[in-house]
Amino acid sequence: MRFSPFVERITGQGVAAWDIHHAAFDAQRDGEDVIILSVGDPDFPTPDFITDAAVHALKNGDTHYTDIAGRPSLRQAIAARYTERLGRPVQSGNVIMVAGAQNALFITSLCLLQAGDEVIALDPMYVTYEATLNASGATLVRETCDADDGFRPDIGRVAAAITSRTRAIFLSNPNNPTGVMLRTEELQAIADLASAHDLWVVVDEVYESLCYEREHVSLASLPGMQNRCVIIGSLSKSHAMTGWRIGWIIAAPALIGHAETLMLSMLYGLPGFVMEAALAAVLAHDDVTSGMCEIYRRRRDLMVDALSDCPGIRVLKPDAGMFVLVDVRGTGLSSLDFAWRLFREARVSVLDAAAFGEPAQGFVRLSFTLGEDRLIEACLRIRDFVGKTRMARPLSVASTC
Ligand SMILES: Cc1ncc(COP(=O)(O)O)c(C=O)c1O
């Protein structure tokens, strides 16, 4: 039987990146002492009052079809939060509820792009971006953020990558895997390029509440961005709600209308009880996120401190998010070999960051979604593994690191 070329477009190296995670997960299920740092799923339970809102709704018969674009009360609550964040009025008509940020990216990509278009994305990028953008038929143009520049974008190079076929720039701010949060000048420069070349800018802000160095600035708050900037958000990371599959798109009403038509044929709306839980979560946004943010900050500092003086590796301190990147080139191993050997020999699973894009070749990504004791144990195992690996190398190679 034949399949459409579409099925080829939605495979990418991002899919294979999870092999090590699945292997670690299986080993843990078999009772092995594995420390899993390969996924960005918060270890906190979803706060009780949020779960209670869903249970209450379920028990009261909230088990039927709902509004395709999302419950008006929820869209209104999200619009009110973004009115505050962006410093300009955001209405319910600027908001559509979808099944998580991943779903939001997919819908946005299909609504904005088509074959023949080019879409620029800052590289490294979240693993599923490649398939998500390719699904539209557009050509993905990876714009390198060099490791030597701390994975920050070179705006001159972004400008040079724009052609008459470019339709959009996609980025996540803060970034996964690098944890880089863009400065206002960088956001402004991207906004200026978008205005000058009549482009959409799609900004994935799923980590906006986990910023450790300074306040998050949304590109959508900059002048002239109201109609061309699309913001992607979700409750997955901010409220420890990855399994609830709920997120949103904030955009001009015309795009929201097209997204609604697509939602109608894809999902026909979200579950009502999930939206009731989301409403409770959004109304208590700061109360929930400030406590979690402090815990993640402590864990980040702990990991950076625990690995910073380990010979052979270099740890990067992220501005935001729930991941630390570690440069393992000094061990003489590729990042893929490092990840697999670390898993096999020390029972710690991390991701080869090269799966997020070529600029992260030689780096591995560690999540800090475990308690402090486990993170300390993971860092000890990593130090021990790196030490043994260096000892086992020929002297001429080891001495050059
Ligand atoms: C940058 C980025 N965007 C989107 C997602 C997907 O989020 P959601 O669970 O809301 O679909 C992730 C998940 O790790 C992510 O890191």
Short mmCIF file of C-alpha atoms and ligand atoms in Angstrom, two decimals:
data_model
loop_
_atom_site.label_atom_id
_atom_site.label_comp_id
_atom_site.label_asym_id
_atom_site.label_seq_id
_atom_site.Cartn_x
_atom_site.Cartn_y
_atom_site.Cartn_z
CA MET A 1 0.00 0.00 0.00
CA ARG A 2 1.18 3.54 -0.72
CA PHE A 3 1.34 6.43 1.72
CA SER A 4 1.39 10.15 1.07
CA PRO A 5 4.80 11.93 1.06
CA PHE A 6 3.44 13.64 4.17
CA VAL A 7 4.43 10.62 6.28
CA GLU A 8 8.06 11.11 5.21
CA ARG A 9 7.94 14.77 6.13
CA ILE A 10 6.87 14.09 9.69
CA THR A 11 9.80 11.82 10.50
CA GLY A 12 13.03 13.48 11.52
CA GLN A 13 16.07 12.90 13.66
CA GLY A 14 14.05 14.23 16.60
CA VAL A 15 12.04 11.00 16.71
CA ALA A 16 15.15 8.77 17.16
CA ALA A 17 16.47 11.08 19.89
CA TRP A 18 14.09 9.47 22.36
CA ASP A 19 15.55 5.94 22.01
CA ILE A 20 17.85 6.40 24.98
CA HIS A 21 15.02 7.79 27.08
CA HIS A 22 12.77 4.85 26.28
CA ALA A 23 15.61 2.41 27.08
CA ALA A 24 16.15 4.14 30.43
CA PHE A 25 12.46 4.12 31.17
CA ASP A 26 12.23 0.37 30.43
CA ALA A 27 15.26 -0.33 32.65
CA GLN A 28 13.73 1.67 35.49
CA ARG A 29 10.46 -0.20 35.11
CA ASP A 30 12.44 -3.44 35.41
CA GLY A 31 13.63 -2.27 38.81
CA GLU A 32 17.08 -0.93 37.87
CA ASP A 33 18.55 2.08 39.67
CA VAL A 34 18.47 4.43 36.68
CA ILE A 35 18.47 8.23 37.03
CA ILE A 36 16.44 9.71 34.19
CA LEU A 37 17.56 13.20 33.18
CA SER A 38 16.44 12.80 29.57
CA VAL A 39 12.98 14.33 29.69
CA GLY A 40 11.46 17.68 30.62
CA ASP A 41 8.51 16.36 32.59
CA PRO A 42 8.20 18.11 35.99
CA ASP A 43 8.44 15.75 38.95
CA PHE A 44 5.90 17.81 40.94
CA PRO A 45 2.33 16.55 41.06
CA THR A 46 -0.25 18.84 39.50
CA PRO A 47 -1.48 20.98 42.44
CA ASP A 48 -4.51 19.43 44.17
CA PHE A 49 -6.87 22.35 43.64
CA ILE A 50 -6.37 22.02 39.88
CA THR A 51 -7.05 18.27 39.88
CA ASP A 52 -10.05 18.86 42.18
CA ALA A 53 -11.54 21.29 39.64
CA ALA A 54 -11.37 18.56 36.98
CA VAL A 55 -12.85 15.91 39.28
CA HIS A 56 -15.66 18.25 40.29
CA ALA A 57 -16.42 18.99 36.64
CA LEU A 58 -16.37 15.29 35.72
CA LYS A 59 -18.70 14.39 38.58
CA ASN A 60 -21.06 17.14 37.45
CA GLY A 61 -21.41 15.75 33.97
CA ASP A 62 -18.81 17.82 32.12
CA THR A 63 -18.24 14.97 29.69
CA HIS A 64 -19.71 16.28 26.45
CA TYR A 65 -18.60 18.26 23.41
CA THR A 66 -17.42 21.77 24.21
CA ASP A 67 -16.77 25.06 22.41
CA ILE A 68 -14.29 24.34 19.59
CA ALA A 69 -12.04 27.33 20.38
CA GLY A 70 -12.25 26.71 24.14
CA ARG A 71 -14.56 27.75 26.98
CA PRO A 72 -15.20 31.51 26.96
CA SER A 73 -14.32 31.78 30.69
CA LEU A 74 -10.91 30.18 30.07
CA ARG A 75 -10.13 32.20 26.94
CA GLN A 76 -11.10 35.32 28.91
CA ALA A 77 -8.82 34.42 31.84
CA ILE A 78 -5.88 33.82 29.49
CA ALA A 79 -6.62 37.06 27.61
CA ALA A 80 -6.58 38.95 30.93
CA ARG A 81 -3.17 37.50 31.86
CA TYR A 82 -1.71 38.40 28.46
CA THR A 83 -3.20 41.91 28.67
CA GLU A 84 -1.01 42.35 31.75
CA ARG A 85 2.05 40.62 30.28
CA LEU A 86 1.99 42.37 26.92
CA GLY A 87 0.89 45.80 28.19
CA ARG A 88 -1.87 46.05 25.57
CA PRO A 89 -5.43 44.75 25.38
CA VAL A 90 -5.74 41.07 24.49
CA GLN A 91 -9.30 39.80 23.93
CA SER A 92 -10.81 36.31 24.00
CA GLY A 93 -10.89 36.52 20.20
CA ASN A 94 -7.08 36.53 20.26
CA VAL A 95 -6.98 33.20 22.12
CA ILE A 96 -7.68 29.62 21.05
CA MET A 97 -7.29 26.60 23.33
CA VAL A 98 -5.45 23.59 21.87
CA ALA A 99 -4.01 20.28 23.09
CA GLY A 100 -0.64 21.58 24.35
CA ALA A 101 2.10 23.73 22.87
CA GLN A 102 3.15 20.96 20.46
CA ASN A 103 -0.35 20.91 19.00
CA ALA A 104 -0.32 24.73 18.88
CA LEU A 105 2.91 24.71 16.87
CA PHE A 106 1.53 22.15 14.43
CA ILE A 107 -1.71 24.06 13.88
CA THR A 108 0.15 27.35 13.48
CA SER A 109 2.58 25.82 11.00
CA LEU A 110 -0.29 24.43 8.88
CA CYS A 111 -2.18 27.73 8.96
CA LEU A 112 0.80 29.92 7.99
CA LEU A 113 3.00 27.89 5.66
CA GLN A 114 2.81 25.93 2.42
CA ALA A 115 5.08 24.18 -0.08
CA GLY A 116 7.45 26.67 -1.68
CA ASP A 117 7.67 28.83 1.44
CA GLU A 118 10.75 29.08 3.59
CA VAL A 119 10.61 29.23 7.36
CA ILE A 120 13.59 30.31 9.43
CA ALA A 121 14.01 28.64 12.81
CA LEU A 122 16.71 29.37 15.37
CA ASP A 123 18.92 26.29 15.71
CA PRO A 124 19.24 24.37 18.04
CA MET A 125 15.49 23.98 18.38
CA TYR A 126 13.09 21.71 20.24
CA VAL A 127 13.27 18.25 18.65
CA THR A 128 9.80 18.16 17.10
CA TYR A 129 10.11 21.51 15.28
CA GLU A 130 11.64 19.86 12.22
CA ALA A 131 8.69 17.51 11.66
CA THR A 132 6.17 20.17 12.66
CA LEU A 133 7.46 22.70 10.15
CA ASN A 134 8.10 20.14 7.42
CA ALA A 135 4.49 18.95 7.76
CA SER A 136 3.35 22.19 6.14
CA GLY A 137 5.48 21.46 3.06
CA ALA A 138 7.60 24.58 3.67
CA THR A 139 11.40 24.41 3.62
CA LEU A 140 13.04 24.65 7.02
CA VAL A 141 15.99 27.04 7.04
CA ARG A 142 18.06 26.41 10.18
CA GLU A 143 19.69 29.57 11.48
CA THR A 144 22.67 28.57 13.58
CA CYS A 145 23.12 29.95 17.08
CA ASP A 146 26.80 29.10 17.67
CA ALA A 147 27.98 27.35 20.81
CA ASP A 148 30.93 29.78 20.84
CA ASP A 149 28.46 32.68 21.07
CA GLY A 150 26.67 31.05 23.98
CA PHE A 151 23.98 29.81 21.54
CA ARG A 152 22.72 33.39 21.01
CA PRO A 153 21.40 34.32 17.56
CA ASP A 154 23.49 36.33 15.13
CA ILE A 155 20.86 38.76 13.88
CA GLY A 156 22.98 39.73 10.85
CA ARG A 157 22.93 36.11 9.73
CA VAL A 158 19.17 35.83 10.35
CA ALA A 159 18.72 38.90 8.12
CA ALA A 160 20.95 37.38 5.44
CA ALA A 161 18.88 34.17 5.46
CA ILE A 162 15.67 36.02 4.50
CA THR A 163 14.65 35.57 0.86
CA SER A 164 11.55 36.48 -1.16
CA ARG A 165 10.14 33.05 -0.15
CA THR A 166 10.55 33.51 3.62
CA ARG A 167 7.18 33.61 5.36
CA ALA A 168 7.97 33.21 9.04
CA ILE A 169 10.57 33.01 11.80
CA PHE A 170 10.03 30.38 14.50
CA LEU A 171 11.84 30.44 17.84
CA SER A 172 11.39 29.39 21.40
CA ASN A 173 12.14 31.97 24.06
CA PRO A 174 13.42 30.68 26.45
CA ASN A 175 15.05 28.01 24.32
CA ASN A 176 15.03 24.27 24.82
CA PRO A 177 17.74 22.83 24.94
CA THR A 178 20.05 25.82 25.52
CA GLY A 179 18.10 27.68 28.23
CA VAL A 180 18.98 30.96 26.49
CA MET A 181 16.50 33.76 27.05
CA LEU A 182 16.68 36.49 24.42
CA ARG A 183 17.45 40.06 25.46
CA THR A 184 15.06 42.87 24.55
CA GLU A 185 17.53 44.17 21.90
CA GLU A 186 17.63 40.74 20.24
CA LEU A 187 13.84 40.49 20.28
CA GLN A 188 13.56 44.00 18.88
CA ALA A 189 15.99 43.18 16.06
CA ILE A 190 13.92 40.10 15.12
CA ALA A 191 10.72 42.17 15.32
CA ASP A 192 12.29 44.80 13.03
CA LEU A 193 13.22 42.13 10.48
CA ALA A 194 9.69 40.73 10.60
CA SER A 195 8.18 44.18 9.99
CA ALA A 196 10.65 45.05 7.23
CA HIS A 197 10.05 41.77 5.34
CA ASP A 198 6.38 41.27 6.22
CA LEU A 199 6.96 38.00 8.11
CA TRP A 200 5.13 36.14 10.83
CA VAL A 201 7.09 35.57 14.03
CA VAL A 202 6.02 32.54 16.04
CA VAL A 203 7.40 32.48 19.58
CA ASP A 204 7.07 29.39 21.72
CA GLU A 205 7.01 30.64 25.32
CA VAL A 206 6.36 27.41 27.25
CA TYR A 207 9.20 28.22 29.69
CA GLU A 208 8.28 31.89 30.27
CA SER A 209 7.51 31.34 33.95
CA LEU A 210 10.85 29.59 34.64
CA CYS A 211 13.28 32.49 34.21
CA TYR A 212 16.09 32.82 36.74
CA GLU A 213 18.11 35.87 35.73
CA ARG A 214 15.59 38.55 34.75
CA GLU A 215 11.96 39.13 33.83
CA HIS A 216 10.77 37.49 30.65
CA VAL A 217 9.95 39.89 27.81
CA SER A 218 7.51 38.70 25.17
CA LEU A 219 8.25 39.60 21.57
CA ALA A 220 4.51 40.19 21.19
CA SER A 221 4.77 43.17 23.57
CA LEU A 222 6.99 45.10 21.14
CA PRO A 223 5.47 47.83 18.94
CA GLY A 224 4.06 46.63 15.62
CA MET A 225 3.88 42.97 16.69
CA GLN A 226 0.18 42.81 17.49
CA ASN A 227 -0.83 41.37 14.13
CA ARG A 228 2.27 39.47 13.05
CA CYS A 229 3.46 37.81 16.26
CA VAL A 230 1.97 34.47 17.32
CA ILE A 231 2.55 33.34 20.90
CA ILE A 232 2.45 29.68 21.88
CA GLY A 233 1.86 28.80 25.54
CA SER A 234 0.82 25.87 27.69
CA LEU A 235 0.42 24.69 31.28
CA SER A 236 2.70 21.66 30.80
CA LYS A 237 5.86 23.09 32.34
CA SER A 238 4.56 26.01 34.40
CA HIS A 239 1.96 24.00 36.35
CA ALA A 240 3.36 20.46 36.10
CA MET A 241 0.52 19.52 33.75
CA THR A 242 2.24 17.74 30.85
CA GLY A 243 -0.30 14.90 30.79
CA TRP A 244 -3.34 17.16 30.65
CA ARG A 245 -2.49 18.25 27.10
CA ILE A 246 -3.67 21.82 27.19
CA GLY A 247 -2.15 24.95 25.69
CA TRP A 248 -3.06 27.96 23.58
CA ILE A 249 -2.26 30.21 20.67
CA ILE A 250 -2.39 34.02 21.07
CA ALA A 251 -2.67 35.75 17.72
CA ALA A 252 -4.67 38.11 15.51
CA PRO A 253 -8.36 37.08 15.29
CA ALA A 254 -8.05 36.06 11.61
CA LEU A 255 -5.43 33.41 12.46
CA ILE A 256 -7.46 32.29 15.49
CA GLY A 257 -10.42 31.79 13.13
CA HIS A 258 -8.39 29.53 10.80
CA ALA A 259 -6.96 27.62 13.75
CA GLU A 260 -10.53 27.08 14.98
CA THR A 261 -11.53 25.57 11.64
CA LEU A 262 -8.55 23.23 11.86
CA MET A 263 -9.35 22.32 15.49
CA LEU A 264 -12.88 21.51 14.39
CA SER A 265 -11.69 18.87 11.95
CA MET A 266 -8.78 17.60 14.09
CA LEU A 267 -10.13 17.43 17.65
CA TYR A 268 -13.57 19.05 17.78
CA GLY A 269 -12.63 20.87 20.97
CA LEU A 270 -10.91 19.92 24.23
CA PRO A 271 -12.44 18.01 27.16
CA GLY A 272 -14.52 20.33 29.37
CA PHE A 273 -13.07 18.97 32.63
CA VAL A 274 -9.53 19.64 31.41
CA MET A 275 -10.54 23.22 30.64
CA GLU A 276 -12.07 23.63 34.12
CA ALA A 277 -8.76 22.49 35.62
CA ALA A 278 -6.92 24.88 33.31
CA LEU A 279 -9.15 27.76 34.41
CA ALA A 280 -8.26 27.12 38.05
CA ALA A 281 -4.57 26.93 37.05
CA VAL A 282 -4.58 30.16 35.04
CA LEU A 283 -6.46 32.13 37.72
CA ALA A 284 -3.78 31.13 40.28
CA HIS A 285 -0.86 31.45 37.86
CA ASP A 286 1.66 33.31 40.00
CA ASP A 287 0.80 31.43 43.21
CA VAL A 288 1.61 28.13 41.50
CA THR A 289 4.60 29.13 39.41
CA SER A 290 6.61 31.26 41.83
CA GLY A 291 7.19 28.36 44.26
CA MET A 292 8.15 25.94 41.48
CA CYS A 293 10.45 28.50 39.89
CA GLU A 294 12.42 28.87 43.14
CA ILE A 295 12.86 25.10 43.44
CA TYR A 296 14.07 24.81 39.84
CA ARG A 297 16.48 27.70 40.37
CA ARG A 298 18.04 25.91 43.36
CA ARG A 299 18.36 22.70 41.37
CA ARG A 300 19.97 24.51 38.43
CA ASP A 301 22.54 26.09 40.74
CA LEU A 302 23.18 22.78 42.44
CA MET A 303 23.89 20.99 39.15
CA VAL A 304 26.03 23.78 37.76
CA ASP A 305 28.08 23.85 40.99
CA ALA A 306 28.38 20.07 41.13
CA LEU A 307 29.72 19.76 37.58
CA SER A 308 31.57 23.04 37.06
CA ASP A 309 35.02 21.89 38.23
CA CYS A 310 34.88 18.45 36.60
CA PRO A 311 37.87 18.16 34.23
CA GLY A 312 36.92 17.16 30.67
CA ILE A 313 33.44 18.65 30.63
CA ARG A 314 32.07 22.19 30.69
CA VAL A 315 28.65 23.01 32.10
CA LEU A 316 26.62 25.95 30.77
CA LYS A 317 24.43 27.88 33.19
CA PRO A 318 20.97 28.34 31.65
CA ASP A 319 19.02 31.61 32.05
CA ALA A 320 15.74 29.72 32.13
CA GLY A 321 13.91 26.43 31.71
CA MET A 322 14.59 23.02 33.21
CA PHE A 323 17.74 21.86 31.39
CA VAL A 324 21.51 22.21 31.68
CA LEU A 325 23.74 21.73 28.65
CA VAL A 326 27.11 20.08 29.18
CA ASP A 327 29.93 20.30 26.64
CA VAL A 328 31.47 16.80 26.53
CA ARG A 329 33.91 17.34 23.64
CA GLY A 330 36.80 17.29 26.10
CA THR A 331 36.12 13.62 26.86
CA GLY A 332 36.98 12.61 23.29
CA LEU A 333 33.55 11.00 22.88
CA SER A 334 30.81 12.19 20.54
CA SER A 335 27.78 13.45 22.45
CA LEU A 336 25.79 10.43 21.22
CA ASP A 337 28.43 7.96 22.46
CA PHE A 338 28.77 9.88 25.71
CA ALA A 339 25.00 9.65 26.32
CA TRP A 340 24.78 5.92 25.57
CA ARG A 341 27.92 5.01 27.53
CA LEU A 342 26.82 7.12 30.48
CA PHE A 343 23.53 5.25 30.46
CA ARG A 344 25.10 1.79 30.08
CA GLU A 345 28.00 2.30 32.48
CA ALA A 346 26.59 4.71 35.08
CA ARG A 347 22.82 4.32 34.72
CA VAL A 348 22.16 8.02 34.09
CA SER A 349 20.14 8.89 30.98
CA VAL A 350 20.69 12.23 29.24
CA LEU A 351 19.90 13.33 25.69
CA ASP A 352 22.42 13.92 22.94
CA ALA A 353 21.77 17.63 22.34
CA ALA A 354 22.80 17.24 18.67
CA ALA A 355 19.27 15.86 18.16
CA PHE A 356 18.12 19.48 18.67
CA GLY A 357 20.39 20.70 15.88
CA GLU A 358 23.95 20.53 14.59
CA PRO A 359 25.16 23.55 16.63
CA ALA A 360 24.65 21.48 19.80
CA GLN A 361 26.87 18.66 18.50
CA GLY A 362 29.23 17.71 21.36
CA PHE A 363 26.75 18.71 24.08
CA VAL A 364 24.37 16.62 26.17
CA ARG A 365 21.18 17.89 27.80
CA LEU A 366 20.40 17.13 31.45
CA SER A 367 17.02 17.95 32.91
CA PHE A 368 16.64 19.04 36.53
CA THR A 369 13.21 17.56 37.03
CA LEU A 370 14.22 15.38 39.98
CA GLY A 371 14.71 16.15 43.67
CA GLU A 372 18.05 17.47 44.93
CA ASP A 373 19.30 14.14 46.35
CA ARG A 374 18.87 12.37 43.03
CA LEU A 375 20.48 15.26 41.15
CA ILE A 376 23.51 15.13 43.48
CA GLU A 377 23.75 11.37 42.95
CA ALA A 378 23.48 11.87 39.16
CA CYS A 379 26.28 14.46 39.20
CA LEU A 380 28.51 12.12 41.23
CA ARG A 381 27.92 9.33 38.73
CA ILE A 382 28.66 11.68 35.82
CA ARG A 383 31.91 12.88 37.43
CA ASP A 384 32.96 9.32 38.09
CA PHE A 385 32.13 8.25 34.52
CA VAL A 386 34.00 11.22 33.02
CA GLY A 387 37.02 10.51 35.25
CA LYS A 388 37.17 6.85 34.19
CA THR A 389 36.69 7.75 30.52
CA ARG A 390 39.58 10.20 30.65
CA MET A 391 41.81 7.70 32.43
CA ALA A 392 41.11 5.14 29.72
CA ARG A 393 42.17 7.47 26.90
CA PRO A 394 45.64 7.51 25.32
CA LEU A 395 47.79 10.10 27.12
CA SER A 396 48.47 12.17 24.00
CA VAL A 397 44.73 12.73 23.48
CA ALA A 398 43.82 13.18 27.17
CA SER A 399 46.52 15.78 27.71
CA THR A 400 45.16 18.06 24.97
CA CYS A 401 41.80 18.57 26.75
C1 LIG B 1 10.24 24.41 23.55
C2 LIG B 1 9.10 23.44 23.72
N1 LIG B 1 7.96 23.66 23.06
C3 LIG B 1 6.91 22.83 23.17
C4 LIG B 1 6.95 21.73 24.00
C5 LIG B 1 5.75 20.86 24.12
O1 LIG B 1 4.94 21.33 25.19
P1 LIG B 1 3.48 20.77 25.46
O2 LIG B 1 3.59 19.71 26.49
O3 LIG B 1 2.70 21.96 25.95
O4 LIG B 1 2.94 20.26 24.15
C6 LIG B 1 8.12 21.46 24.72
C7 LIG B 1 8.21 20.27 25.57
O5 LIG B 1 9.25 19.89 26.06
C8 LIG B 1 9.22 22.35 24.59
O6 LIG B 1 10.36 22.15 25.25
#
